[in-house]
Amino acid sequence: MIELPSPNFNERASPPDMIVLHYTGMESAKLALDRLCDPEAKVSAHYVIDEDGTVYRLVAEARRAWHAGVSFWKGETDINGASIGIEIVNPGHEFGYRDFPPEQIEALVLLLDDIRDRWDIPDHRILGHSDVAPERKEDPGELFPWAYLAQRGHGLWVEPDLPPQGVMGPPLDIGDVGLGVFSLQSALGKLGYNILAGGPYDDQTKSIVTAFQRHWRPENIDGRADAETRVRLMALLRHVTLLME
Ligand SMILES: [Zn+2]
């Protein structure tokens, strides 16, 4: 662990109970670290993990780092105040998105083991930046190994049985209305996304379905709520409900 203190933080009002994962989205680790420590930039994260597995600590966990921006999850809008932010070095969609190397993910798993020894952070509150800001953000993106992370004990993953083809009807998409759209929006809102049920399948619904797919159905991110997307959403909700009982 390399200490690289950033001046960009303030005090928390309450202990963290959420972890938000990001990619740096810059051409190099050096550029990202410089920016996250630049007082003018007013951004930071608690940790940065380089592609070789080197971990940098920029802000103490007890302090509030500035990584999430305008965000929302389950009624919470001060995501910086509620979370620990981890930046994972990757050029991202803008500069050449690529696989996260095993050394980097191993370092992340060990860091999460460590963080969760100190703070009470449930699996269903380990999220991507795109989950808490679906209309602005795409990170850590569809190459991030959420399924593997869950195997190693962090975050949620489900592999539900799928209904036979055709049983669930065509995918929901922009302009659709009706009970199917209402149920979809309700379920996304119940999971934690910033959406209210009612109204048509609009741009906001599509952004949130896209964010959901980036995290929980990364093989096909088209923003259309097909049967697999909906079955995975229902299975996750059931899982979270069981965890919370
Ligand atoms: Zn981010």
PDB file of N, CA, C and O and ligand atoms in Angstrom, residues 20-24 67-68 86-87 128-130 137-140, ligand 1:
ATOM      1  N   VAL A  20     -18.360   2.052  -3.723  1.00  0.00           N
ATOM      2  CA  VAL A  20     -18.589   2.374  -5.132  1.00  0.00           C
ATOM      3  C   VAL A  20     -17.294   2.130  -5.904  1.00  0.00           C
ATOM      4  O   VAL A  20     -16.236   2.668  -5.566  1.00  0.00           O
ATOM      5  N   LEU A  21     -17.408   1.293  -6.943  1.00  0.00           N
ATOM      6  CA  LEU A  21     -16.260   0.961  -7.787  1.00  0.00           C
ATOM      7  C   LEU A  21     -16.298   1.791  -9.067  1.00  0.00           C
ATOM      8  O   LEU A  21     -17.363   1.962  -9.669  1.00  0.00           O
ATOM      9  N   HIS A  22     -15.119   2.277  -9.448  1.00  0.00           N
ATOM     10  CA  HIS A  22     -14.969   3.119 -10.640  1.00  0.00           C
ATOM     11  C   HIS A  22     -13.834   2.578 -11.503  1.00  0.00           C
ATOM     12  O   HIS A  22     -12.981   1.840 -11.022  1.00  0.00           O
ATOM     13  N   TYR A  23     -13.800   3.018 -12.757  1.00  0.00           N
ATOM     14  CA  TYR A  23     -12.509   2.979 -13.462  1.00  0.00           C
ATOM     15  C   TYR A  23     -12.039   4.413 -13.595  1.00  0.00           C
ATOM     16  O   TYR A  23     -12.835   5.360 -13.532  1.00  0.00           O
ATOM     17  N   THR A  24     -10.688   4.565 -13.775  1.00  0.00           N
ATOM     18  CA  THR A  24     -10.138   5.920 -13.810  1.00  0.00           C
ATOM     19  C   THR A  24     -10.502   6.634 -15.114  1.00  0.00           C
ATOM     20  O   THR A  24     -10.676   7.853 -15.122  1.00  0.00           O
ATOM     21  N   HIS A  67     -15.865  11.206  -5.053  1.00  0.00           N
ATOM     22  CA  HIS A  67     -15.758  10.362  -6.249  1.00  0.00           C
ATOM     23  C   HIS A  67     -17.064  10.142  -6.996  1.00  0.00           C
ATOM     24  O   HIS A  67     -17.055   9.795  -8.165  1.00  0.00           O
ATOM     25  N   ALA A  68     -18.206  10.330  -6.323  1.00  0.00           N
ATOM     26  CA  ALA A  68     -19.472   9.887  -6.938  1.00  0.00           C
ATOM     27  C   ALA A  68     -20.213  10.991  -7.687  1.00  0.00           C
ATOM     28  O   ALA A  68     -20.941  10.715  -8.630  1.00  0.00           O
ATOM     29  N   ILE A  86     -13.454   3.401  -4.704  1.00  0.00           N
ATOM     30  CA  ILE A  86     -12.237   2.750  -5.198  1.00  0.00           C
ATOM     31  C   ILE A  86     -12.124   2.979  -6.706  1.00  0.00           C
ATOM     32  O   ILE A  86     -13.030   2.608  -7.461  1.00  0.00           O
ATOM     33  N   GLU A  87     -11.033   3.582  -7.122  1.00  0.00           N
ATOM     34  CA  GLU A  87     -10.764   3.817  -8.549  1.00  0.00           C
ATOM     35  C   GLU A  87      -9.846   2.713  -9.058  1.00  0.00           C
ATOM     36  O   GLU A  87      -8.764   2.485  -8.518  1.00  0.00           O
ATOM     37  N   GLY A 128     -21.423  -0.240  -8.810  1.00  0.00           N
ATOM     38  CA  GLY A 128     -20.622   0.507  -9.769  1.00  0.00           C
ATOM     39  C   GLY A 128     -21.063   1.965  -9.802  1.00  0.00           C
ATOM     40  O   GLY A 128     -22.208   2.286  -9.447  1.00  0.00           O
ATOM     41  N   HIS A 129     -20.156   2.832 -10.249  1.00  0.00           N
ATOM     42  CA  HIS A 129     -20.518   4.243 -10.405  1.00  0.00           C
ATOM     43  C   HIS A 129     -21.737   4.373 -11.325  1.00  0.00           C
ATOM     44  O   HIS A 129     -22.614   5.201 -11.102  1.00  0.00           O
ATOM     45  N   SER A 130     -21.792   3.521 -12.364  1.00  0.00           N
ATOM     46  CA  SER A 130     -22.923   3.580 -13.298  1.00  0.00           C
ATOM     47  C   SER A 130     -24.248   3.185 -12.640  1.00  0.00           C
ATOM     48  O   SER A 130     -25.312   3.570 -13.121  1.00  0.00           O
ATOM     49  N   LYS A 137     -22.752   8.050 -16.133  1.00  0.00           N
ATOM     50  CA  LYS A 137     -21.529   7.260 -15.994  1.00  0.00           C
ATOM     51  C   LYS A 137     -21.654   5.849 -16.545  1.00  0.00           C
ATOM     52  O   LYS A 137     -22.740   5.254 -16.520  1.00  0.00           O
ATOM     53  N   GLU A 138     -20.513   5.311 -17.023  1.00  0.00           N
ATOM     54  CA  GLU A 138     -20.495   3.942 -17.563  1.00  0.00           C
ATOM     55  C   GLU A 138     -19.520   3.057 -16.795  1.00  0.00           C
ATOM     56  O   GLU A 138     -19.319   1.902 -17.156  1.00  0.00           O
ATOM     57  N   ASP A 139     -18.852   3.603 -15.780  1.00  0.00           N
ATOM     58  CA  ASP A 139     -17.793   2.837 -15.119  1.00  0.00           C
ATOM     59  C   ASP A 139     -18.302   2.063 -13.910  1.00  0.00           C
ATOM     60  O   ASP A 139     -19.284   2.476 -13.299  1.00  0.00           O
ATOM     61  N   PRO A 140     -17.637   0.927 -13.549  1.00  0.00           N
ATOM     62  CA  PRO A 140     -16.421   0.369 -14.159  1.00  0.00           C
ATOM     63  C   PRO A 140     -16.671  -0.374 -15.468  1.00  0.00           C
ATOM     64  O   PRO A 140     -15.710  -0.836 -16.080  1.00  0.00           O
TER      65      PRO A 140
HETATM   66 ZN    ZN B   1     -16.501   6.837 -11.671  1.00  0.00          ZN
END
